[in-house]
Amino acid sequence: EAQVTQNPRYLITVTGKKLTVTCSQNMNHEYMSWYRQDPGLGLRQIYYSMNVEVTDKGDVPEGYKVSRKEKRNFPLILESPSPNQTSLYFCASTSGRLAGNNEQFFGPGTRLTVL
Amino acid sequence: KQEVTQIPAALSVPEGENLVLNCSFTDSAIYNLQWFRQDPGKGLTSLLLIQSSQREQTSGRLNASLDKSSGRSTLYIAASQPGDSATYLCAVLMNRDDKIIFGKGTRLHILP
């Protein structure tokens, strides 16, 4: 089954404690991205990656890091989380602009609370 | 900078009505536009994707149109049902930098 998986689904942590949210897709997609969703602000793109070892900043990259060492995985790293990073995070993948049908597939979301 | 706006922010209609959701964007240099559905606390489910060269796409009771030159897309839902209640979001993929920009969504409530 084609899918995007994220782990963990729920996480409560404290300020400053490094964390990683994993994202994996099994569709051989080139393009992967991370979003955060906040009430009144909608979905905002944090980082995206058009292929292995290629990453770019989205609209709200501050406080986040990503890596793309393998095509299927795109982890989101918060080196020193702060309360304003409390949010609902989504990972998504798509075949990308260069490959025809570009339907985005979303993971189930990770609800992060930073105390 | 691309801005994507969805109007109205919320909508309640009786079951069985046909309805239209609107999405507008300020920069017409888009590669495609996609409509999603999101149920409370859940992820997004793709409904329809329209390439920039297309005018519309249809899936069942849903029809999405795109007028790139005027920066508008509409999602038409025919014969609405209570199960259609959800938030509907549109998103554009930019030609220039491959960023994806979302609207804030329209929260739809179908009254039984």
Short mmCIF file of C-alpha atoms in Angstrom, two decimals:
data_model
loop_
_atom_site.label_atom_id
_atom_site.label_comp_id
_atom_site.label_asym_id
_atom_site.label_seq_id
_atom_site.Cartn_x
_atom_site.Cartn_y
_atom_site.Cartn_z
CA GLU A 1 0.00 0.00 0.00
CA ALA A 2 1.31 3.42 -0.99
CA GLN A 3 1.80 5.46 2.12
CA VAL A 4 3.69 8.09 4.06
CA THR A 5 4.47 7.18 7.64
CA GLN A 6 5.51 9.44 10.49
CA ASN A 7 6.81 8.66 13.94
CA PRO A 8 6.01 9.43 16.62
CA ARG A 9 2.37 10.40 16.22
CA TYR A 10 2.29 12.23 19.54
CA LEU A 11 5.17 13.74 21.47
CA ILE A 12 5.39 15.88 24.58
CA THR A 13 8.82 17.22 25.35
CA VAL A 14 10.56 20.04 27.19
CA THR A 15 12.32 23.14 25.93
CA GLY A 16 15.79 22.48 24.63
CA LYS A 17 15.66 18.70 24.39
CA LYS A 18 16.65 17.67 20.86
CA LEU A 19 14.13 15.56 18.98
CA THR A 20 13.66 13.96 15.59
CA VAL A 21 10.42 13.19 13.81
CA THR A 22 10.85 10.55 11.14
CA CYS A 23 9.09 10.41 7.80
CA SER A 24 9.22 7.60 5.29
CA GLN A 25 7.47 6.97 1.97
CA ASN A 26 7.30 3.82 -0.14
CA MET A 27 6.36 5.39 -3.49
CA ASN A 28 9.86 6.22 -4.75
CA HIS A 29 8.92 9.90 -4.75
CA GLU A 30 11.61 12.49 -5.38
CA TYR A 31 9.90 15.39 -3.61
CA MET A 32 9.28 15.34 0.13
CA SER A 33 8.30 18.15 2.44
CA TRP A 34 7.44 19.06 5.99
CA TYR A 35 4.58 21.32 7.09
CA ARG A 36 3.32 22.66 10.33
CA GLN A 37 -0.35 23.43 10.86
CA ASP A 38 -1.48 26.01 13.37
CA PRO A 39 -4.96 27.42 14.05
CA GLY A 40 -5.57 30.55 12.02
CA LEU A 41 -2.32 30.16 10.09
CA GLY A 42 -3.09 27.09 8.04
CA LEU A 43 -0.43 24.78 6.66
CA ARG A 44 3.01 26.29 6.20
CA GLN A 45 5.92 24.60 4.49
CA ILE A 46 9.01 24.21 6.68
CA TYR A 47 11.51 22.49 4.39
CA TYR A 48 11.32 20.53 1.20
CA SER A 49 13.62 18.24 -0.71
CA MET A 50 13.56 17.64 -4.43
CA ASN A 51 15.85 14.62 -4.24
CA VAL A 52 18.58 12.94 -2.25
CA GLU A 53 21.02 15.44 -0.73
CA VAL A 54 18.93 18.38 -2.03
CA THR A 55 17.00 20.39 0.55
CA ASP A 56 15.51 23.88 0.50
CA LYS A 57 13.86 26.19 2.97
CA GLY A 58 10.14 26.65 2.87
CA ASP A 59 8.31 29.56 4.44
CA VAL A 60 9.06 28.84 8.13
CA PRO A 61 12.44 27.04 8.39
CA GLU A 62 13.74 28.75 11.54
CA GLY A 63 14.43 26.32 14.37
CA TYR A 64 14.31 23.21 12.16
CA LYS A 65 16.77 21.04 10.27
CA VAL A 66 16.22 18.27 7.77
CA SER A 67 18.32 15.73 5.94
CA ARG A 68 17.78 13.58 2.87
CA LYS A 69 20.37 10.84 2.81
CA GLU A 70 18.02 8.30 1.27
CA LYS A 71 15.16 8.78 -1.13
CA ARG A 72 12.53 7.25 1.13
CA ASN A 73 13.36 9.10 4.38
CA PHE A 74 13.14 12.75 5.31
CA PRO A 75 13.55 13.32 9.05
CA LEU A 76 12.70 16.63 10.73
CA ILE A 77 15.10 17.65 13.48
CA LEU A 78 14.47 20.16 16.22
CA GLU A 79 17.86 20.81 17.80
CA SER A 80 16.53 22.95 20.65
CA PRO A 81 12.72 22.91 20.67
CA SER A 82 10.83 25.89 22.03
CA PRO A 83 7.17 26.29 23.02
CA ASN A 84 6.38 28.19 19.80
CA GLN A 85 7.14 24.97 17.93
CA THR A 86 4.15 23.30 19.52
CA SER A 87 2.13 22.36 16.48
CA LEU A 88 0.73 19.63 14.29
CA TYR A 89 3.36 18.49 11.80
CA PHE A 90 2.77 16.75 8.49
CA CYS A 91 5.16 15.09 6.13
CA ALA A 92 4.21 14.75 2.47
CA SER A 93 5.65 13.32 -0.69
CA THR A 94 5.02 13.70 -4.40
CA SER A 95 6.66 12.67 -7.62
CA GLY A 96 7.67 16.30 -8.09
CA ARG A 97 7.30 18.86 -10.83
CA LEU A 98 9.59 17.04 -13.22
CA ALA A 99 7.73 13.76 -13.22
CA GLY A 100 4.20 14.26 -14.45
CA ASN A 101 1.37 13.56 -12.00
CA ASN A 102 2.30 15.43 -8.86
CA GLU A 103 -0.38 14.43 -6.41
CA GLN A 104 0.80 14.95 -2.85
CA PHE A 105 0.44 12.20 -0.31
CA PHE A 106 0.37 13.13 3.35
CA GLY A 107 1.38 11.32 6.47
CA PRO A 108 -1.04 11.05 9.42
CA GLY A 109 0.55 13.91 11.35
CA THR A 110 2.63 14.31 14.50
CA ARG A 111 1.22 16.36 17.32
CA LEU A 112 4.13 17.96 19.15
CA THR A 113 3.86 19.79 22.46
CA VAL A 114 6.90 21.62 23.81
CA LEU A 115 6.63 22.60 27.47
CA LYS B 1 5.22 36.39 -2.75
CA GLN B 2 2.45 33.95 -3.52
CA GLU B 3 -0.67 34.27 -1.39
CA VAL B 4 -3.47 31.73 -1.51
CA THR B 5 -6.85 32.78 -0.17
CA GLN B 6 -9.91 30.66 0.43
CA ILE B 7 -13.33 32.17 0.82
CA PRO B 8 -15.47 31.62 2.78
CA ALA B 9 -13.56 30.50 5.87
CA ALA B 10 -16.59 28.51 7.00
CA LEU B 11 -19.81 27.41 5.37
CA SER B 12 -22.93 25.60 6.55
CA VAL B 13 -25.46 24.32 4.02
CA PRO B 14 -28.39 21.90 4.16
CA GLU B 15 -27.91 18.39 2.89
CA GLY B 16 -28.58 17.98 -0.81
CA GLU B 17 -27.47 21.45 -1.83
CA ASN B 18 -24.86 22.07 -4.50
CA LEU B 19 -22.05 24.31 -3.33
CA VAL B 20 -18.93 26.07 -4.51
CA LEU B 21 -15.71 26.65 -2.60
CA ASN B 22 -13.32 29.31 -3.83
CA CYS B 23 -9.55 29.53 -3.96
CA SER B 24 -7.60 32.49 -5.31
CA PHE B 25 -3.87 33.03 -5.77
CA THR B 26 -1.85 36.14 -6.50
CA ASP B 27 0.96 34.70 -8.64
CA SER B 28 -0.17 32.84 -11.75
CA ALA B 29 3.20 31.11 -12.27
CA ILE B 30 1.95 27.86 -10.85
CA TYR B 31 2.64 24.33 -12.02
CA ASN B 32 -0.51 22.83 -10.58
CA LEU B 33 -3.25 23.31 -8.02
CA GLN B 34 -4.52 20.60 -5.73
CA TRP B 35 -7.63 20.36 -3.57
CA PHE B 36 -7.52 18.42 -0.31
CA ARG B 37 -9.91 17.35 2.34
CA GLN B 38 -8.98 17.25 6.02
CA ASP B 39 -11.07 15.69 8.75
CA PRO B 40 -10.56 16.97 12.32
CA GLY B 41 -7.24 15.82 13.78
CA LYS B 42 -6.39 13.85 10.68
CA GLY B 43 -4.07 14.14 7.72
CA LEU B 44 -4.93 15.49 4.30
CA THR B 45 -6.53 13.46 1.56
CA SER B 46 -6.06 14.54 -2.04
CA LEU B 47 -9.31 15.15 -3.91
CA LEU B 48 -8.36 16.61 -7.26
CA LEU B 49 -5.21 17.89 -8.95
CA ILE B 50 -5.31 20.27 -11.90
CA GLN B 51 -2.22 20.88 -13.99
CA SER B 52 -1.67 24.47 -15.10
CA SER B 53 -2.54 23.55 -18.68
CA GLN B 54 -5.90 22.08 -17.66
CA ARG B 55 -9.21 23.84 -17.06
CA GLU B 56 -10.98 21.33 -14.86
CA GLN B 57 -10.97 17.91 -13.27
CA THR B 58 -13.86 15.77 -12.11
CA SER B 59 -14.18 12.95 -9.62
CA GLY B 60 -17.63 11.71 -8.73
CA ARG B 61 -19.63 14.56 -7.23
CA LEU B 62 -16.60 16.85 -7.23
CA ASN B 63 -15.53 19.19 -9.98
CA ALA B 64 -12.57 21.54 -9.76
CA SER B 65 -11.89 24.32 -12.23
CA LEU B 66 -8.81 26.43 -12.79
CA ASP B 67 -8.49 29.85 -14.40
CA LYS B 68 -4.78 30.51 -14.12
CA SER B 69 -4.85 33.91 -15.75
CA SER B 70 -7.30 35.29 -13.22
CA GLY B 71 -5.76 33.37 -10.32
CA ARG B 72 -8.87 31.42 -9.38
CA SER B 73 -9.99 27.90 -8.75
CA THR B 74 -13.33 26.57 -7.61
CA LEU B 75 -14.35 23.28 -6.09
CA TYR B 76 -17.93 22.36 -6.89
CA ILE B 77 -19.64 19.75 -4.72
CA ALA B 78 -22.91 18.37 -6.06
CA ALA B 79 -25.72 17.00 -3.91
CA SER B 80 -23.88 17.53 -0.63
CA GLN B 81 -24.03 14.90 2.11
CA PRO B 82 -23.28 15.03 5.85
CA GLY B 83 -20.16 12.96 5.16
CA ASP B 84 -18.80 15.86 3.11
CA SER B 85 -18.36 17.86 6.32
CA ALA B 86 -14.65 18.60 6.62
CA THR B 87 -12.11 21.33 5.95
CA TYR B 88 -11.20 21.79 2.31
CA LEU B 89 -7.81 23.18 1.38
CA CYS B 90 -6.27 24.23 -1.88
CA ALA B 91 -2.54 24.33 -2.56
CA VAL B 92 -0.41 25.55 -5.46
CA LEU B 93 2.97 24.25 -6.60
CA MET B 94 5.13 27.12 -7.83
CA ASN B 95 7.14 26.97 -11.05
CA ARG B 96 9.82 29.30 -9.79
CA ASP B 97 11.09 27.53 -6.70
CA ASP B 98 9.00 24.37 -6.29
CA LYS B 99 7.47 25.63 -3.08
CA ILE B 100 3.96 24.55 -2.21
CA ILE B 101 1.65 27.20 -0.77
CA PHE B 102 -1.60 26.34 0.99
CA GLY B 103 -4.72 28.36 1.59
CA LYS B 104 -6.11 28.41 5.13
CA GLY B 105 -9.07 26.28 4.16
CA THR B 106 -12.84 26.40 4.16
CA ARG B 107 -14.55 24.58 7.01
CA LEU B 108 -17.68 22.97 5.56
CA HIS B 109 -20.61 21.73 7.62
CA ILE B 110 -23.45 19.90 5.89
CA LEU B 111 -26.63 20.01 7.93
CA PRO B 112 -28.64 16.76 7.97
#
